[in-house]
PDB file of C-alpha atoms in Angstrom:
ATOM      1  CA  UNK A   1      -1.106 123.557  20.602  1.00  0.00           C
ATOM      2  CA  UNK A   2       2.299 122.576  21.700  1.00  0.00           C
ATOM      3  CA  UNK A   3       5.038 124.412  23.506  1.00  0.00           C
ATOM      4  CA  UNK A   4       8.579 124.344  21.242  1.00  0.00           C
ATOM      5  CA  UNK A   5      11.849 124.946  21.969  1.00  0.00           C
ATOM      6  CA  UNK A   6      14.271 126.926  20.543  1.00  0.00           C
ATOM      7  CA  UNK A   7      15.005 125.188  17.346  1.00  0.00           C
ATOM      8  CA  UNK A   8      10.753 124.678  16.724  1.00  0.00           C
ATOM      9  CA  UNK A   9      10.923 121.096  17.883  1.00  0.00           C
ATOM     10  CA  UNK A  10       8.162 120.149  19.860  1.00  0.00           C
ATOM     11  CA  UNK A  11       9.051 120.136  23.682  1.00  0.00           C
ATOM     12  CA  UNK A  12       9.373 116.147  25.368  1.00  0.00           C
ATOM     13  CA  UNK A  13       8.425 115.838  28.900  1.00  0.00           C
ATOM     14  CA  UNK A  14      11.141 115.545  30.832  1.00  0.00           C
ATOM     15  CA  UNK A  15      10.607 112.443  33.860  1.00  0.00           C
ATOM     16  CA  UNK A  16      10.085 113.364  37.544  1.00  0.00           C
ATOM     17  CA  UNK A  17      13.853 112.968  38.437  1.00  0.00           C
ATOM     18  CA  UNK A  18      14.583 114.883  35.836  1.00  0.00           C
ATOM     19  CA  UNK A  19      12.235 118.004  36.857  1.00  0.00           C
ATOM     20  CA  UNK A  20      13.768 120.364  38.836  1.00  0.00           C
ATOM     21  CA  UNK A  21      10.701 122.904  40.287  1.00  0.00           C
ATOM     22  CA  UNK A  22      10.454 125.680  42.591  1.00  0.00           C
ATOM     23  CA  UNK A  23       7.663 125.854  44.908  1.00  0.00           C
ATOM     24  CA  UNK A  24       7.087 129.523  45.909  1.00  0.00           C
ATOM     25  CA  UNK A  25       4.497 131.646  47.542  1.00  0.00           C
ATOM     26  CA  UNK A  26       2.831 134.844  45.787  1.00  0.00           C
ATOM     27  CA  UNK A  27       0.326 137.502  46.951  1.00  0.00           C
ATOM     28  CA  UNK A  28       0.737 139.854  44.485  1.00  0.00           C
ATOM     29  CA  UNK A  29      -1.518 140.231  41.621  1.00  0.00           C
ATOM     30  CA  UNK A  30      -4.076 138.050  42.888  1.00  0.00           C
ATOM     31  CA  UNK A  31      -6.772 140.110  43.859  1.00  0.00           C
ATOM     32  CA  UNK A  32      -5.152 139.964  47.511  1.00  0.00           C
ATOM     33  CA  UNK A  33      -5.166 136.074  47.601  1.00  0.00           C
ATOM     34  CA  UNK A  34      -2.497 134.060  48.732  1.00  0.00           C
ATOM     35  CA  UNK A  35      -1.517 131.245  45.686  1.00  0.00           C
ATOM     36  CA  UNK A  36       1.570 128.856  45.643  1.00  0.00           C
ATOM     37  CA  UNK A  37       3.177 128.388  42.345  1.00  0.00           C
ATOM     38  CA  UNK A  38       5.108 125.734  40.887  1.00  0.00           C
ATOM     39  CA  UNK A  39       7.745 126.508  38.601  1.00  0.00           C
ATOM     40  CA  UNK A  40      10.207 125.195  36.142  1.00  0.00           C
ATOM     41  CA  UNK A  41       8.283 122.380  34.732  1.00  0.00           C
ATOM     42  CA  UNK A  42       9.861 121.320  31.282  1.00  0.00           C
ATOM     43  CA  UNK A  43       6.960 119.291  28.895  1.00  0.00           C
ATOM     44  CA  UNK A  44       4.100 119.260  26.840  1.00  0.00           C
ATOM     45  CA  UNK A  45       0.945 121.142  27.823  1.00  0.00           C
ATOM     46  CA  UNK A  46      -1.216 118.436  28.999  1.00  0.00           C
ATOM     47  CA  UNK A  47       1.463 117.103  30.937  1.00  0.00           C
ATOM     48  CA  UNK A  48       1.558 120.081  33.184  1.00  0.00           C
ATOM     49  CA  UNK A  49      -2.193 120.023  33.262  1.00  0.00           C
ATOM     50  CA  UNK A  50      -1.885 116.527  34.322  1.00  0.00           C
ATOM     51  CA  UNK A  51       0.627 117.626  37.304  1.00  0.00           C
ATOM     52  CA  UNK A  52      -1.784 120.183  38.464  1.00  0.00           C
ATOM     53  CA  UNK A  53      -4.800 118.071  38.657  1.00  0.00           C
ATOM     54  CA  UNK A  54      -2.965 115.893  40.961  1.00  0.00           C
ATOM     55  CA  UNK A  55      -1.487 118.646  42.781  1.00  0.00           C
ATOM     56  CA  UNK A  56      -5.130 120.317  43.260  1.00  0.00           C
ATOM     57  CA  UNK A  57      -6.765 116.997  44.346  1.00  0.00           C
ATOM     58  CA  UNK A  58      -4.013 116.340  46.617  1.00  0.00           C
ATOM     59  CA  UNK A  59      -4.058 119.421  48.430  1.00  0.00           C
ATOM     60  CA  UNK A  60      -8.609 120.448  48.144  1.00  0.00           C
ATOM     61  CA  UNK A  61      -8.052 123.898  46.314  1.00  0.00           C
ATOM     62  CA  UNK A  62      -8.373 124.863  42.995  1.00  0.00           C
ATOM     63  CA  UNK A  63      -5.830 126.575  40.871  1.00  0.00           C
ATOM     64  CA  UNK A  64      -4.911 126.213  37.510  1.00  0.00           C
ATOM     65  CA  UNK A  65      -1.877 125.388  35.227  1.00  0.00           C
ATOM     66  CA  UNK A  66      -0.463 127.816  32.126  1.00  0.00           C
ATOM     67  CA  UNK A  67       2.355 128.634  30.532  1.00  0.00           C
ATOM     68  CA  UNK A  68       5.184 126.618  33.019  1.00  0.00           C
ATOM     69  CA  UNK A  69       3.376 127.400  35.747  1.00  0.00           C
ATOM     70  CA  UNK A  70       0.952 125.493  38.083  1.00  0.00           C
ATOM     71  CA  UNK A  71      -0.863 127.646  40.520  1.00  0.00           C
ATOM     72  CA  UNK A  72      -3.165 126.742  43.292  1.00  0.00           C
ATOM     73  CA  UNK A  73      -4.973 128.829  45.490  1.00  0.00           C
ATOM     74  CA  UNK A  74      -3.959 129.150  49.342  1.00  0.00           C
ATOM     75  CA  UNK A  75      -0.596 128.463  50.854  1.00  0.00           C
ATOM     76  CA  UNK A  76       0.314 124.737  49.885  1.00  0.00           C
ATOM     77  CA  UNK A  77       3.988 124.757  49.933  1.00  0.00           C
ATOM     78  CA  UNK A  78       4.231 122.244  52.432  1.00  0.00           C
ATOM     79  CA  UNK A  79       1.643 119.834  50.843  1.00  0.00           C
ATOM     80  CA  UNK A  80       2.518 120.293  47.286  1.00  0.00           C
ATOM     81  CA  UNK A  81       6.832 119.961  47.836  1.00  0.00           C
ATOM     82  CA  UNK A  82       6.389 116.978  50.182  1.00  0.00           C
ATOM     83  CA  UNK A  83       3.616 115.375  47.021  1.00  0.00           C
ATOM     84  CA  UNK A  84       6.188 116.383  44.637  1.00  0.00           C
ATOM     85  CA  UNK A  85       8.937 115.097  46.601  1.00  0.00           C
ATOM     86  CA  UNK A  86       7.057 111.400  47.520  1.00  0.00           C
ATOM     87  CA  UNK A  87       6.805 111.277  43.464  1.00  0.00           C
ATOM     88  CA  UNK A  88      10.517 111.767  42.718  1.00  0.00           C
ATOM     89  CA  UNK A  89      10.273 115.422  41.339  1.00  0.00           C
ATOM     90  CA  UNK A  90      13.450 117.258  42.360  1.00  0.00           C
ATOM     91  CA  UNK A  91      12.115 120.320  44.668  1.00  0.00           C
ATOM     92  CA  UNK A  92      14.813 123.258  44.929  1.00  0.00           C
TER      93      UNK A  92
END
């Protein structure tokens, strides 16, 4: 299935430069685990699979990526904005 936008078109991946994510740190909610989340990707589905694959196999944890978000388990802020950075994401 695809993720639309507002007038039912079906959402275009927008390029690294283009991207502007939030890397942020959450304990809540996770059974008391720590997990780093990505946020504010704009694109298809797979895409953002895709971009958490590489994330995970760049920084040795697992995690998983839904609805906008990528999420991998442990505190990876460090590895996973200085990744994003080297590949011309914009990191707020």
């Amino acid at each position: 299935h695809f993720q639309l936008n507002e007038d039912g078109e079906e959402l275009v991946t927008l390029p690294p430069p283009e991207q502007q994510l939030s890397v942020i740190l959450e304990t809540k909610h996770r059974a008391g685990k720590t997990a780093t989340i990505v946020l504010g990707f704009v694109g298809k589905q797979e895409d953002l699979e895709e971009l958490g694959k590489k994330l995970r196999n760049h920084c040795g944890t697992g995690g998983s990526a839904k609805e906008g978000e990528i999420i991998l388990q442990g505190d990876q802020r460090e590895k996973t904005s200085g990744w994003l950075r080297k590949n011309n994401y914009r990191v707020k």
